[in-house]
PDB file of C-alpha atoms and ligand atoms in Angstrom:
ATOM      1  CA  UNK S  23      17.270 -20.130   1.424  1.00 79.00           C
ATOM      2  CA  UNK S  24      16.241 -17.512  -1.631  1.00 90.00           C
ATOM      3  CA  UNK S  25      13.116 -18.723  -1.779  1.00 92.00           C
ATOM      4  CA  UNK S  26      12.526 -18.612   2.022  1.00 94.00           C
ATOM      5  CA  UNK S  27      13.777 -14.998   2.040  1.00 96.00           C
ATOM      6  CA  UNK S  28      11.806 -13.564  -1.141  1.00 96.00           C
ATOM      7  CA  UNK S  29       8.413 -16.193   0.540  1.00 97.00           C
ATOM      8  CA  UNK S  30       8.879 -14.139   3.891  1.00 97.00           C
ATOM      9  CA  UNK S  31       9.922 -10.819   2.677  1.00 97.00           C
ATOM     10  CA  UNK S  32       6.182 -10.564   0.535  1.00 97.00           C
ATOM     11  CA  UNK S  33       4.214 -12.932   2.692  1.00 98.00           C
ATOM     12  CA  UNK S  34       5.051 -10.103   5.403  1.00 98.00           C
ATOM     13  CA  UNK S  35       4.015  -7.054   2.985  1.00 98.00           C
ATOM     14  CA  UNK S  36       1.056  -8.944   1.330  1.00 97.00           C
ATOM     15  CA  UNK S  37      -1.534  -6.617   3.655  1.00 98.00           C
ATOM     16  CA  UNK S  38       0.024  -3.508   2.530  1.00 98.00           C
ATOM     17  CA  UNK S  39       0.115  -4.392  -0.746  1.00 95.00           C
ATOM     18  CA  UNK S  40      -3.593  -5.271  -1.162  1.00 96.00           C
ATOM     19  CA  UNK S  41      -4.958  -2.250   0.078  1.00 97.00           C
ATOM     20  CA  UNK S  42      -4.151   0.318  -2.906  1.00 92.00           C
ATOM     21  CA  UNK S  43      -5.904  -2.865  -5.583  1.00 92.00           C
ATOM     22  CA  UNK S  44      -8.807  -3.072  -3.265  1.00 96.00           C
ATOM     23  CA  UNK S  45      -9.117   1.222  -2.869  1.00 96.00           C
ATOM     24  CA  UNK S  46      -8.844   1.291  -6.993  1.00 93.00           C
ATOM     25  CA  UNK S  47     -11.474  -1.362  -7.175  1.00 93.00           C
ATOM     26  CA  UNK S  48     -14.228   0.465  -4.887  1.00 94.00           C
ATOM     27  CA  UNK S  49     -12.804   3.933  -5.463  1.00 79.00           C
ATOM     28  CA  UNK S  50     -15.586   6.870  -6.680  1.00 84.00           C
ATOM     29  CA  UNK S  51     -17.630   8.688  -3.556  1.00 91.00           C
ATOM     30  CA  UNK S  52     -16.959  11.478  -0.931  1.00 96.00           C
ATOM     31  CA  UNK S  53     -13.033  12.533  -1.923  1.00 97.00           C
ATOM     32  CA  UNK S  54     -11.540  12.670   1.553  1.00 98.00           C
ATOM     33  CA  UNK S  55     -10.588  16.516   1.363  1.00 98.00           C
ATOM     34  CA  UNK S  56     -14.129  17.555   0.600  1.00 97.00           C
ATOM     35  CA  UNK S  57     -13.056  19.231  -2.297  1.00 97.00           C
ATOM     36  CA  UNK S  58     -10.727  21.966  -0.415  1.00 97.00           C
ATOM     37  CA  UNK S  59      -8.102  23.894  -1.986  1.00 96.00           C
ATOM     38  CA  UNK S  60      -4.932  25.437  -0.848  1.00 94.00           C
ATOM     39  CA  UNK S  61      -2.991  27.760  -2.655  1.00 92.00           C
ATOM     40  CA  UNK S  62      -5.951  26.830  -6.016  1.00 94.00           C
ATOM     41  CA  UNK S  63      -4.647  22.987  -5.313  1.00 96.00           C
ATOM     42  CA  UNK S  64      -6.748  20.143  -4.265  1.00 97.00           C
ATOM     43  CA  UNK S  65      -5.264  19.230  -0.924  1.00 98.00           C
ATOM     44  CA  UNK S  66      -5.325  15.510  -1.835  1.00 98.00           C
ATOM     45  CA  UNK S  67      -7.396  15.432  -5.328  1.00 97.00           C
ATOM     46  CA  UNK S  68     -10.665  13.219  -6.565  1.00 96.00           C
ATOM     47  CA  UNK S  69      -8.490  10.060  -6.013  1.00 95.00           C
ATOM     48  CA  UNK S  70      -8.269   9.770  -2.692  1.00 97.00           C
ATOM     49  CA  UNK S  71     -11.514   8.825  -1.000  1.00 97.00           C
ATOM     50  CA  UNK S  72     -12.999   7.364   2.166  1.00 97.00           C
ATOM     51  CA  UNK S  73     -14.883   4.403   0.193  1.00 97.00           C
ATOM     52  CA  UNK S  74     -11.724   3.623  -1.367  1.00 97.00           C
ATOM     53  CA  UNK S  75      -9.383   4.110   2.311  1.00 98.00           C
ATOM     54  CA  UNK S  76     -11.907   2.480   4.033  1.00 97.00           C
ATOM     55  CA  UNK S  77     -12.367  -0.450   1.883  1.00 98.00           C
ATOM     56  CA  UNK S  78      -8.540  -0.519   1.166  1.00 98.00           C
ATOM     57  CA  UNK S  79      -8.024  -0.971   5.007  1.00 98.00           C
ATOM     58  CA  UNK S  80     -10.310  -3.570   6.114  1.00 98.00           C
ATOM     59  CA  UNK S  81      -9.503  -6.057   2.627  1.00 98.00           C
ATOM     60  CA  UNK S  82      -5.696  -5.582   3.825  1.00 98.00           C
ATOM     61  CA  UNK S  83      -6.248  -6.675   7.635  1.00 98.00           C
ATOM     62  CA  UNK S  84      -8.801  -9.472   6.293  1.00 98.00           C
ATOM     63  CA  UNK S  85      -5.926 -10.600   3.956  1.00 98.00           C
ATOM     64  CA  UNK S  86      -3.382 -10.538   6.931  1.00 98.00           C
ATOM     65  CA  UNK S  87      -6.002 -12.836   9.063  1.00 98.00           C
ATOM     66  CA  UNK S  88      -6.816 -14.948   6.260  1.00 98.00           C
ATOM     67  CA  UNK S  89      -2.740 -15.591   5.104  1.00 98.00           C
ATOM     68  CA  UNK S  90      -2.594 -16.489   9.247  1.00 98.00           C
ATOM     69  CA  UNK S  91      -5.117 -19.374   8.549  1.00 98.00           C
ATOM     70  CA  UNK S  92      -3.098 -20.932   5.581  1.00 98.00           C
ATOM     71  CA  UNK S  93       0.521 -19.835   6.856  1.00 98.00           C
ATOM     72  CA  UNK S  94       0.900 -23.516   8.483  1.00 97.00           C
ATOM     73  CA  UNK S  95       0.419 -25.049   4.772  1.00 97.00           C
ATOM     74  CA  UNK S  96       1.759 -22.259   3.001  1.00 97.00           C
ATOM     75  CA  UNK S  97       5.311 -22.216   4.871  1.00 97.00           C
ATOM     76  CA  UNK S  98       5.653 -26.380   5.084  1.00 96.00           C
ATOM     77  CA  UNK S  99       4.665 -26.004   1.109  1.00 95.00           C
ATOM     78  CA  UNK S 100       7.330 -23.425   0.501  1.00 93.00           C
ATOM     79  CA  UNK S 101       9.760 -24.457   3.102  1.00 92.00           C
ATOM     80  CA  UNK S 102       9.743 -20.930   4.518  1.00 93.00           C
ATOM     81  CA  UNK S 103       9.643 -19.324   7.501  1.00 93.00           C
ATOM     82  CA  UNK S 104       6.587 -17.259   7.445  1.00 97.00           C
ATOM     83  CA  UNK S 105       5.293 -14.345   9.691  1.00 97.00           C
ATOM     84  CA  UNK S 106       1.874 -14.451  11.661  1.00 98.00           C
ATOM     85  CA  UNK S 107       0.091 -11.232  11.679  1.00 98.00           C
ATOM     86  CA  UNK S 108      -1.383  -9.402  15.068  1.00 98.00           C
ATOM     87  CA  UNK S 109      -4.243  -7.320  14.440  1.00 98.00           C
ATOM     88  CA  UNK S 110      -2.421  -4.536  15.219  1.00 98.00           C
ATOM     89  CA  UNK S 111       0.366  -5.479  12.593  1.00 98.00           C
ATOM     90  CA  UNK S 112      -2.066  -5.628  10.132  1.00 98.00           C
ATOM     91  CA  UNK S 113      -3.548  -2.467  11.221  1.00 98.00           C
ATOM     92  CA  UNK S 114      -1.005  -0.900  10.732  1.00 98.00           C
ATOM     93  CA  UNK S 115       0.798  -2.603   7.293  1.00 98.00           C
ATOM     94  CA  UNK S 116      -2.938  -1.872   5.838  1.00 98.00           C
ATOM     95  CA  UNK S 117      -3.837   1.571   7.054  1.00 98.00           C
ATOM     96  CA  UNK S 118      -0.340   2.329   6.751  1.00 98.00           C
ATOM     97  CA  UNK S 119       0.031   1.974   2.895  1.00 98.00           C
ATOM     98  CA  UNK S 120      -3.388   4.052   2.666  1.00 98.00           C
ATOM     99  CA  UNK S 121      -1.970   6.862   4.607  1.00 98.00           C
ATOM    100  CA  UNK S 122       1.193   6.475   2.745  1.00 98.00           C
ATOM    101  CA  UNK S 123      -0.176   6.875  -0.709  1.00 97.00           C
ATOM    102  CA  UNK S 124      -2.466   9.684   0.978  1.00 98.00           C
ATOM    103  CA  UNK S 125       0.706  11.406   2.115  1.00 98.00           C
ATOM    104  CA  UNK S 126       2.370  10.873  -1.472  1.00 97.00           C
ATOM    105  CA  UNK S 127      -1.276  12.678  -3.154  1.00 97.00           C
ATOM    106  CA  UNK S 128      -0.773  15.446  -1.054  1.00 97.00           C
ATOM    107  CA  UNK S 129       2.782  16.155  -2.211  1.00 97.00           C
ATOM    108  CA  UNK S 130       2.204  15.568  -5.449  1.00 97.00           C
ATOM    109  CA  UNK S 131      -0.772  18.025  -5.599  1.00 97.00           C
ATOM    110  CA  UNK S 132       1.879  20.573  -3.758  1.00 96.00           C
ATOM    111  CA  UNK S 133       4.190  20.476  -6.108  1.00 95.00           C
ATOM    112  CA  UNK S 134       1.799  21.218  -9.356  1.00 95.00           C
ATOM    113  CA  UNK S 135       0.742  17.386 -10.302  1.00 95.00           C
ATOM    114  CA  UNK S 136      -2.958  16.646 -11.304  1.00 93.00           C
ATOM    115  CA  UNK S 137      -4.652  14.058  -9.820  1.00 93.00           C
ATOM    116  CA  UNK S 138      -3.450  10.768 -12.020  1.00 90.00           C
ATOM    117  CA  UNK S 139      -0.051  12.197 -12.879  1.00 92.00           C
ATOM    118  CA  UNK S 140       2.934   9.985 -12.323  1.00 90.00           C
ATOM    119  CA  UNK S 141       5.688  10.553 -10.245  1.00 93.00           C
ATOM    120  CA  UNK S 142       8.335   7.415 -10.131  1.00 88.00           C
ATOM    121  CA  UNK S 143       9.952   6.037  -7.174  1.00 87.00           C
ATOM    122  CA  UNK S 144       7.211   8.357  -5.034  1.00 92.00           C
ATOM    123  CA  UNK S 145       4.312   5.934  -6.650  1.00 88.00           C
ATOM    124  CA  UNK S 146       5.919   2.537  -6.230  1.00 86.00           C
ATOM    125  CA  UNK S 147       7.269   3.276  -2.549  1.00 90.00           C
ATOM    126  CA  UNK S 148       4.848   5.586  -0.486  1.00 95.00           C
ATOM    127  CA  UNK S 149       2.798   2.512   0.534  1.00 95.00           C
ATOM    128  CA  UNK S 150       5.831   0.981   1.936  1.00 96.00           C
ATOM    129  CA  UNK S 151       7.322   3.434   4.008  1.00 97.00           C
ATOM    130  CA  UNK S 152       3.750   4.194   5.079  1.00 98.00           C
ATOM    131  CA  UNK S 153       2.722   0.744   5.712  1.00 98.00           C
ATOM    132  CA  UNK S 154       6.194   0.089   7.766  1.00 98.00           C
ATOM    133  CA  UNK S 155       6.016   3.709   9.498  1.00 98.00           C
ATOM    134  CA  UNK S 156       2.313   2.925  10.825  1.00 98.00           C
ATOM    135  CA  UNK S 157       3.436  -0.991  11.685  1.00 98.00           C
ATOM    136  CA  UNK S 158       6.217   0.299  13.545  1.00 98.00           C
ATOM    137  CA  UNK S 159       4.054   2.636  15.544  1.00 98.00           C
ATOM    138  CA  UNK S 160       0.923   0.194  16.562  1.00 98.00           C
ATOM    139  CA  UNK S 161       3.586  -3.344  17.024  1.00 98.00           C
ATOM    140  CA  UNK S 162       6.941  -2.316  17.108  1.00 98.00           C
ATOM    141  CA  UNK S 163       8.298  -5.617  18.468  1.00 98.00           C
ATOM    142  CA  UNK S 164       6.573  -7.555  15.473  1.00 98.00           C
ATOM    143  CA  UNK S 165       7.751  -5.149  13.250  1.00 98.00           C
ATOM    144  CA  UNK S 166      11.391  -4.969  14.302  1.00 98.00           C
ATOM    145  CA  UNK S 167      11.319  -9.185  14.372  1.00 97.00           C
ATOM    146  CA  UNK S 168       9.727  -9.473  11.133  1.00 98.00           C
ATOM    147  CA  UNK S 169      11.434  -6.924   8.809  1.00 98.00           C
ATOM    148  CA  UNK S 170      14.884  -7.996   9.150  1.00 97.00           C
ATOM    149  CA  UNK S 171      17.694  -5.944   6.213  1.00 98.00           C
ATOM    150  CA  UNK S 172      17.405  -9.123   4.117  1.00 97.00           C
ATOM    151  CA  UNK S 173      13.614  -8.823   4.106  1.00 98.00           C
ATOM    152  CA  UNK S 174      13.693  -4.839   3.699  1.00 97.00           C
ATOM    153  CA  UNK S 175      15.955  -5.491   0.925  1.00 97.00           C
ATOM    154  CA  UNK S 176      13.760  -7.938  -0.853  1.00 97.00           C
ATOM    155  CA  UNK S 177      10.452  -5.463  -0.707  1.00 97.00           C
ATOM    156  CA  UNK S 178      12.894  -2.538  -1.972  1.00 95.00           C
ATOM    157  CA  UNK S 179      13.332  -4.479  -4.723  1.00 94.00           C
ATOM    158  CA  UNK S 180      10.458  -6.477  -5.492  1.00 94.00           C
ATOM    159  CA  UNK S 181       7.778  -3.910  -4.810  1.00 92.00           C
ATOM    160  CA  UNK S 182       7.819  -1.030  -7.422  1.00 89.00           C
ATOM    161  CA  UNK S 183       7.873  -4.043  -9.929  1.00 91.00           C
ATOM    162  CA  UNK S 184       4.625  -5.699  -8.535  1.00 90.00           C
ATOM    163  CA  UNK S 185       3.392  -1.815  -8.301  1.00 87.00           C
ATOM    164  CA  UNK S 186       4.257  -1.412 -11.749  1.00 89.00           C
ATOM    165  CA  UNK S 187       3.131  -4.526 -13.025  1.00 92.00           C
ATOM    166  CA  UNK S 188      -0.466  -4.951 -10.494  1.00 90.00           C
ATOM    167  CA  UNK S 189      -1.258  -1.316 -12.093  1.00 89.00           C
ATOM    168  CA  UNK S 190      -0.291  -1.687 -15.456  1.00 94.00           C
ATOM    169  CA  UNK S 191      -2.810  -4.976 -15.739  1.00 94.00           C
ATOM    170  CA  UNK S 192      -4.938  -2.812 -13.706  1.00 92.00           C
ATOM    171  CA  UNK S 193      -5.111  -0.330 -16.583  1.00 94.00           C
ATOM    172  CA  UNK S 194      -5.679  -3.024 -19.780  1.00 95.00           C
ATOM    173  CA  UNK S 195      -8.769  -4.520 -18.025  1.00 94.00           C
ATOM    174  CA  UNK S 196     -10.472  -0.861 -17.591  1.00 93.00           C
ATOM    175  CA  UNK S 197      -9.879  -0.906 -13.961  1.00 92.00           C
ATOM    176  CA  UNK S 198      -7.731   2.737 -13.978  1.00 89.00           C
ATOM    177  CA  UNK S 199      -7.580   5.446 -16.295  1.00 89.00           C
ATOM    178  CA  UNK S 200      -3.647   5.359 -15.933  1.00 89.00           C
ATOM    179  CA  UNK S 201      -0.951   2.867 -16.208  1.00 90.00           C
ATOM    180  CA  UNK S 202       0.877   3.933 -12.951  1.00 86.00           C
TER     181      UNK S 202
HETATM  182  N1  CTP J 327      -8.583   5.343  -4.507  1.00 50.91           N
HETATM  183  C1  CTP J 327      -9.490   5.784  -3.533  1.00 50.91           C
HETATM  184  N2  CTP J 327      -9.045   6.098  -2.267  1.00 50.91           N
HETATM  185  C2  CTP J 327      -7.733   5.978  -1.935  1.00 50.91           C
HETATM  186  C3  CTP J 327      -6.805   5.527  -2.914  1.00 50.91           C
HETATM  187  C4  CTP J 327      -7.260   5.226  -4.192  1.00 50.91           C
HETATM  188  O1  CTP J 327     -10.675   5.887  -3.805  1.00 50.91           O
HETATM  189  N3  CTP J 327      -7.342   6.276  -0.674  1.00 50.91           N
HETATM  190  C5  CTP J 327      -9.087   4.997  -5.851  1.00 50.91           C
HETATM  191  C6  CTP J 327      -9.458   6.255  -6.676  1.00 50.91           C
HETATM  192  O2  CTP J 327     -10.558   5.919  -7.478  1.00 50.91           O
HETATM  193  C7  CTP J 327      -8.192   6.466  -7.502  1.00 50.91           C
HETATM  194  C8  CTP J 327      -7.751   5.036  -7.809  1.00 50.91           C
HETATM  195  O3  CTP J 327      -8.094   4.302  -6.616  1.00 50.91           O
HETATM  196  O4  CTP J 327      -8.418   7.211  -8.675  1.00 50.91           O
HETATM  197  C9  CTP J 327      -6.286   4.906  -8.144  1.00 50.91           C
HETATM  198  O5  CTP J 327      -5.475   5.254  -7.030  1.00 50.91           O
HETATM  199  P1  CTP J 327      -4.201   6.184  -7.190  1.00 50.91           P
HETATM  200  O6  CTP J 327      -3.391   5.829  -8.377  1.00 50.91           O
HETATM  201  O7  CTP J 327      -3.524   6.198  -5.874  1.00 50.91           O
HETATM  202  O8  CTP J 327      -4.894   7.647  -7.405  1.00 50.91           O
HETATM  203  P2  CTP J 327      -4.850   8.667  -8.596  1.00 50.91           P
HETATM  204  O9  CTP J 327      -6.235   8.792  -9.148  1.00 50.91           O
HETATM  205  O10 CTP J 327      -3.742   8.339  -9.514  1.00 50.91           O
HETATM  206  O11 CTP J 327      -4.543  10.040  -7.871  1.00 50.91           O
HETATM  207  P3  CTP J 327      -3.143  10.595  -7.285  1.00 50.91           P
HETATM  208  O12 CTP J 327      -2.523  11.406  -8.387  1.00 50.91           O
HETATM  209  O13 CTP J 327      -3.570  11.428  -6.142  1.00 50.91           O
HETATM  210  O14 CTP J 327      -2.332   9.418  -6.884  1.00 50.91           O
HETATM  211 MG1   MG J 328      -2.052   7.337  -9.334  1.00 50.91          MG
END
Protein backbone atom coordinates (compact mmCIF):
# COMPACT_ATOMS: atom_id res chain seq x y z
CA UNK A 1 0.00 0.00 0.00
CA UNK A 2 3.04 2.60 1.11
CA UNK A 3 5.16 1.27 -1.13
CA UNK A 4 2.65 1.33 -4.05
CA UNK A 5 1.89 4.99 -3.24
CA UNK A 6 5.62 6.37 -2.72
CA UNK A 7 6.49 3.59 -6.30
CA UNK A 8 3.68 5.64 -8.19
CA UNK A 9 3.99 9.01 -6.73
CA UNK A 10 8.05 9.13 -8.19
CA UNK A 11 7.64 6.67 -11.00
CA UNK A 12 5.09 9.51 -12.22
CA UNK A 13 7.66 12.53 -11.55
CA UNK A 14 10.80 10.54 -12.66
CA UNK A 15 10.75 12.75 -16.22
CA UNK A 16 10.66 15.92 -14.41
CA UNK A 17 13.08 15.07 -12.19
CA UNK A 18 15.78 14.05 -14.71
CA UNK A 19 15.78 17.01 -16.66
CA UNK A 20 17.57 19.63 -14.20
CA UNK A 21 20.69 16.40 -13.68
CA UNK A 22 20.80 16.06 -17.38
CA UNK A 23 20.78 20.34 -18.03
CA UNK A 24 23.75 20.45 -15.15
CA UNK A 25 25.54 17.70 -16.94
CA UNK A 26 25.62 19.40 -20.58
CA UNK A 27 25.20 22.92 -19.24
CA UNK A 28 27.99 25.76 -20.67
CA UNK A 29 26.97 27.47 -24.32
CA UNK A 30 24.59 30.26 -25.61
CA UNK A 31 22.82 31.48 -22.02
CA UNK A 32 19.21 31.64 -23.14
CA UNK A 33 18.81 35.53 -22.43
CA UNK A 34 21.71 36.43 -24.66
CA UNK A 35 23.25 38.17 -22.03
CA UNK A 36 20.36 40.98 -21.57
CA UNK A 37 19.89 43.02 -18.63
CA UNK A 38 16.99 44.68 -17.01
CA UNK A 39 17.15 47.09 -14.44
CA UNK A 40 21.61 46.07 -14.48
CA UNK A 41 20.16 42.28 -13.81
CA UNK A 42 20.67 39.35 -15.99
CA UNK A 43 17.15 38.47 -16.99
CA UNK A 44 17.81 34.75 -16.32
CA UNK A 45 21.81 34.62 -15.63
CA UNK A 46 24.83 32.29 -17.23
CA UNK A 47 22.94 29.22 -15.82
CA UNK A 48 20.26 28.91 -17.80
CA UNK A 49 21.06 27.82 -21.33
CA UNK A 50 19.59 26.28 -24.46
CA UNK A 51 22.25 23.26 -24.51
CA UNK A 52 21.38 22.62 -21.07
CA UNK A 53 17.07 23.17 -21.69
CA UNK A 54 17.36 21.43 -24.67
CA UNK A 55 19.24 18.50 -23.52
CA UNK A 56 17.31 18.59 -20.15
CA UNK A 57 14.04 18.12 -22.23
CA UNK A 58 14.63 15.43 -24.59
CA UNK A 59 16.71 13.00 -21.63
CA UNK A 60 13.34 13.62 -19.53
CA UNK A 61 10.78 12.47 -22.38
CA UNK A 62 13.40 9.59 -23.35
CA UNK A 63 13.29 8.59 -19.61
CA UNK A 64 9.38 8.73 -19.61
CA UNK A 65 9.41 6.31 -22.90
CA UNK A 66 12.04 4.19 -21.63
CA UNK A 67 10.26 3.72 -17.76
CA UNK A 68 7.00 2.80 -20.30
CA UNK A 69 9.11 -0.18 -21.67
CA UNK A 70 10.03 -1.63 -18.15
CA UNK A 71 6.73 -0.41 -16.27
CA UNK A 72 5.18 -4.08 -16.91
CA UNK A 73 8.28 -5.60 -14.81
CA UNK A 74 8.82 -2.75 -12.74
CA UNK A 75 5.09 -2.58 -11.25
CA UNK A 76 4.63 -6.73 -10.99
CA UNK A 77 8.30 -6.36 -9.17
CA UNK A 78 7.08 -3.67 -6.84
CA UNK A 79 3.51 -4.63 -6.65
CA UNK A 80 2.51 -1.12 -7.70
CA UNK A 81 0.34 0.46 -9.77
CA UNK A 82 2.40 2.40 -12.13
CA UNK A 83 1.58 5.24 -14.67
CA UNK A 84 2.30 4.99 -18.55
CA UNK A 85 3.50 8.13 -20.03
CA UNK A 86 1.91 9.88 -23.41
CA UNK A 87 4.29 11.85 -25.25
CA UNK A 88 2.57 14.70 -24.47
CA UNK A 89 2.74 13.88 -20.61
CA UNK A 90 6.19 13.66 -20.86
CA UNK A 91 6.38 16.75 -22.80
CA UNK A 92 5.13 18.42 -20.61
CA UNK A 93 6.55 16.82 -16.95
CA UNK A 94 10.09 17.42 -18.87
CA UNK A 95 9.81 20.81 -20.46
CA UNK A 96 7.79 21.71 -17.63
CA UNK A 97 10.48 21.40 -14.84
CA UNK A 98 12.91 23.34 -17.36
CA UNK A 99 10.57 26.19 -17.64
CA UNK A 100 9.93 25.94 -14.02
CA UNK A 101 13.45 26.32 -12.83
CA UNK A 102 13.70 29.02 -15.76
CA UNK A 103 10.82 30.86 -14.15
CA UNK A 104 12.46 30.42 -10.54
CA UNK A 105 16.13 32.09 -12.28
CA UNK A 106 14.26 34.86 -13.36
CA UNK A 107 12.85 35.72 -9.93
CA UNK A 108 15.68 35.14 -8.25
CA UNK A 109 17.77 37.48 -10.50
CA UNK A 110 14.70 40.11 -9.77
CA UNK A 111 14.99 40.12 -6.49
CA UNK A 112 19.02 40.80 -6.22
CA UNK A 113 20.36 36.94 -6.28
CA UNK A 114 23.50 36.06 -8.42
CA UNK A 115 23.42 33.40 -10.58
CA UNK A 116 24.26 30.17 -8.12
CA UNK A 117 22.73 31.74 -5.03
CA UNK A 118 20.33 29.64 -3.04
CA UNK A 119 16.98 30.30 -2.32
CA UNK A 120 15.11 27.27 -0.27
CA UNK A 121 11.79 25.93 -0.91
CA UNK A 122 11.98 28.12 -4.46
CA UNK A 123 15.04 25.60 -5.53
CA UNK A 124 13.62 22.27 -4.46
CA UNK A 125 9.95 23.03 -5.85
CA UNK A 126 10.00 25.23 -9.11
CA UNK A 127 10.49 22.06 -11.22
CA UNK A 128 7.43 20.64 -9.77
CA UNK A 129 4.93 23.13 -10.07
CA UNK A 130 6.45 23.74 -13.51
CA UNK A 131 6.57 20.25 -14.58
CA UNK A 132 2.74 19.72 -13.25
CA UNK A 133 1.61 23.31 -14.63
CA UNK A 134 2.98 22.37 -18.28
CA UNK A 135 1.53 18.50 -17.85
CA UNK A 136 -1.67 19.88 -16.98
CA UNK A 137 -1.74 22.11 -20.01
CA UNK A 138 -0.53 19.54 -22.96
CA UNK A 139 -2.68 16.11 -21.11
CA UNK A 140 -4.90 17.26 -18.65
CA UNK A 141 -6.88 14.01 -18.39
CA UNK A 142 -3.52 12.03 -17.69
CA UNK A 143 -2.54 14.50 -15.43
CA UNK A 144 -5.70 14.81 -13.36
CA UNK A 145 -5.79 10.60 -13.31
CA UNK A 146 -2.30 10.27 -12.41
CA UNK A 147 -1.58 12.91 -9.69
CA UNK A 148 -4.10 11.97 -7.25
CA UNK A 149 -3.65 14.15 -3.28
CA UNK A 150 -1.93 10.98 -2.03
CA UNK A 151 0.54 11.13 -4.92
CA UNK A 152 0.88 15.12 -4.73
CA UNK A 153 1.51 14.58 -1.19
CA UNK A 154 4.24 12.06 -1.62
CA UNK A 155 6.32 14.41 -4.32
CA UNK A 156 5.76 17.44 -1.74
CA UNK A 157 7.53 15.54 0.44
CA UNK A 158 9.94 13.43 -1.17
CA UNK A 159 11.21 15.89 -3.74
CA UNK A 160 13.22 18.79 -2.12
CA UNK A 161 15.04 15.80 -0.35
CA UNK A 162 16.05 14.01 -3.66
CA UNK A 163 16.75 17.84 -4.89
CA UNK A 164 18.82 18.30 -2.01
CA UNK A 165 20.46 15.16 -1.93
CA UNK A 166 20.86 14.57 -6.29
CA UNK A 167 22.66 18.19 -5.98
CA UNK A 168 24.58 17.88 -3.05
CA UNK A 169 26.37 14.50 -4.67
CA UNK A 170 26.24 16.56 -7.68
CA UNK A 171 28.59 19.06 -6.03
CA UNK A 172 31.34 16.37 -4.30
CA UNK A 173 31.98 14.74 -7.73
CA UNK A 174 32.83 18.33 -9.44
CA UNK A 175 29.68 18.27 -11.34
CA UNK A 176 28.37 22.00 -9.82
CA UNK A 177 30.08 24.73 -8.30
CA UNK A 178 27.26 24.79 -5.54
CA UNK A 179 25.67 22.41 -3.23
CA UNK A 180 22.03 23.52 -3.99
N1 LIG B 1 21.76 24.49 -16.70
C1 LIG B 1 21.62 24.89 -18.04
N2 LIG B 1 20.37 25.21 -18.54
C2 LIG B 1 19.27 25.14 -17.75
C3 LIG B 1 19.40 24.73 -16.39
C4 LIG B 1 20.66 24.42 -15.90
O1 LIG B 1 22.60 24.95 -18.77
N3 LIG B 1 18.06 25.44 -18.28
C5 LIG B 1 23.11 24.14 -16.20
C6 LIG B 1 24.00 25.38 -16.00
O2 LIG B 1 25.32 25.01 -16.30
C7 LIG B 1 23.81 25.65 -14.50
C8 LIG B 1 23.73 24.24 -13.92
O3 LIG B 1 23.03 23.49 -14.93
O4 LIG B 1 24.86 26.40 -13.94
C9 LIG B 1 23.03 24.17 -12.58
O5 LIG B 1 21.67 24.54 -12.70
P1 LIG B 1 20.98 25.52 -11.66
O6 LIG B 1 21.35 25.21 -10.26
O7 LIG B 1 19.54 25.55 -12.00
O8 LIG B 1 21.62 26.96 -12.10
P2 LIG B 1 22.52 27.99 -11.33
O9 LIG B 1 23.84 28.07 -12.03
O10 LIG B 1 22.49 27.71 -9.88
O11 LIG B 1 21.79 29.37 -11.62
P3 LIG B 1 20.45 29.97 -10.95
O12 LIG B 1 20.90 30.82 -9.79
O13 LIG B 1 19.87 30.78 -12.05
O14 LIG B 1 19.60 28.83 -10.55
MG1 LIG C 1 21.24 26.78 -8.68
Amino acid sequence: MVVSLVAGALWAMLPAYVPNNAAVLAGGGHPIDGGRTVDGRRLLGDGKTWRGTAVGTVAGVALAMALNAVRTGAAGALGADLPVFSLRAALGLALGAMLGDIGASFLKRRLGRERGAAVPGLDQLDFVVGALLLAAVLAPTWTLATFSPARLAVIALATPLLHVTTNAGAYLLGLKSEPW
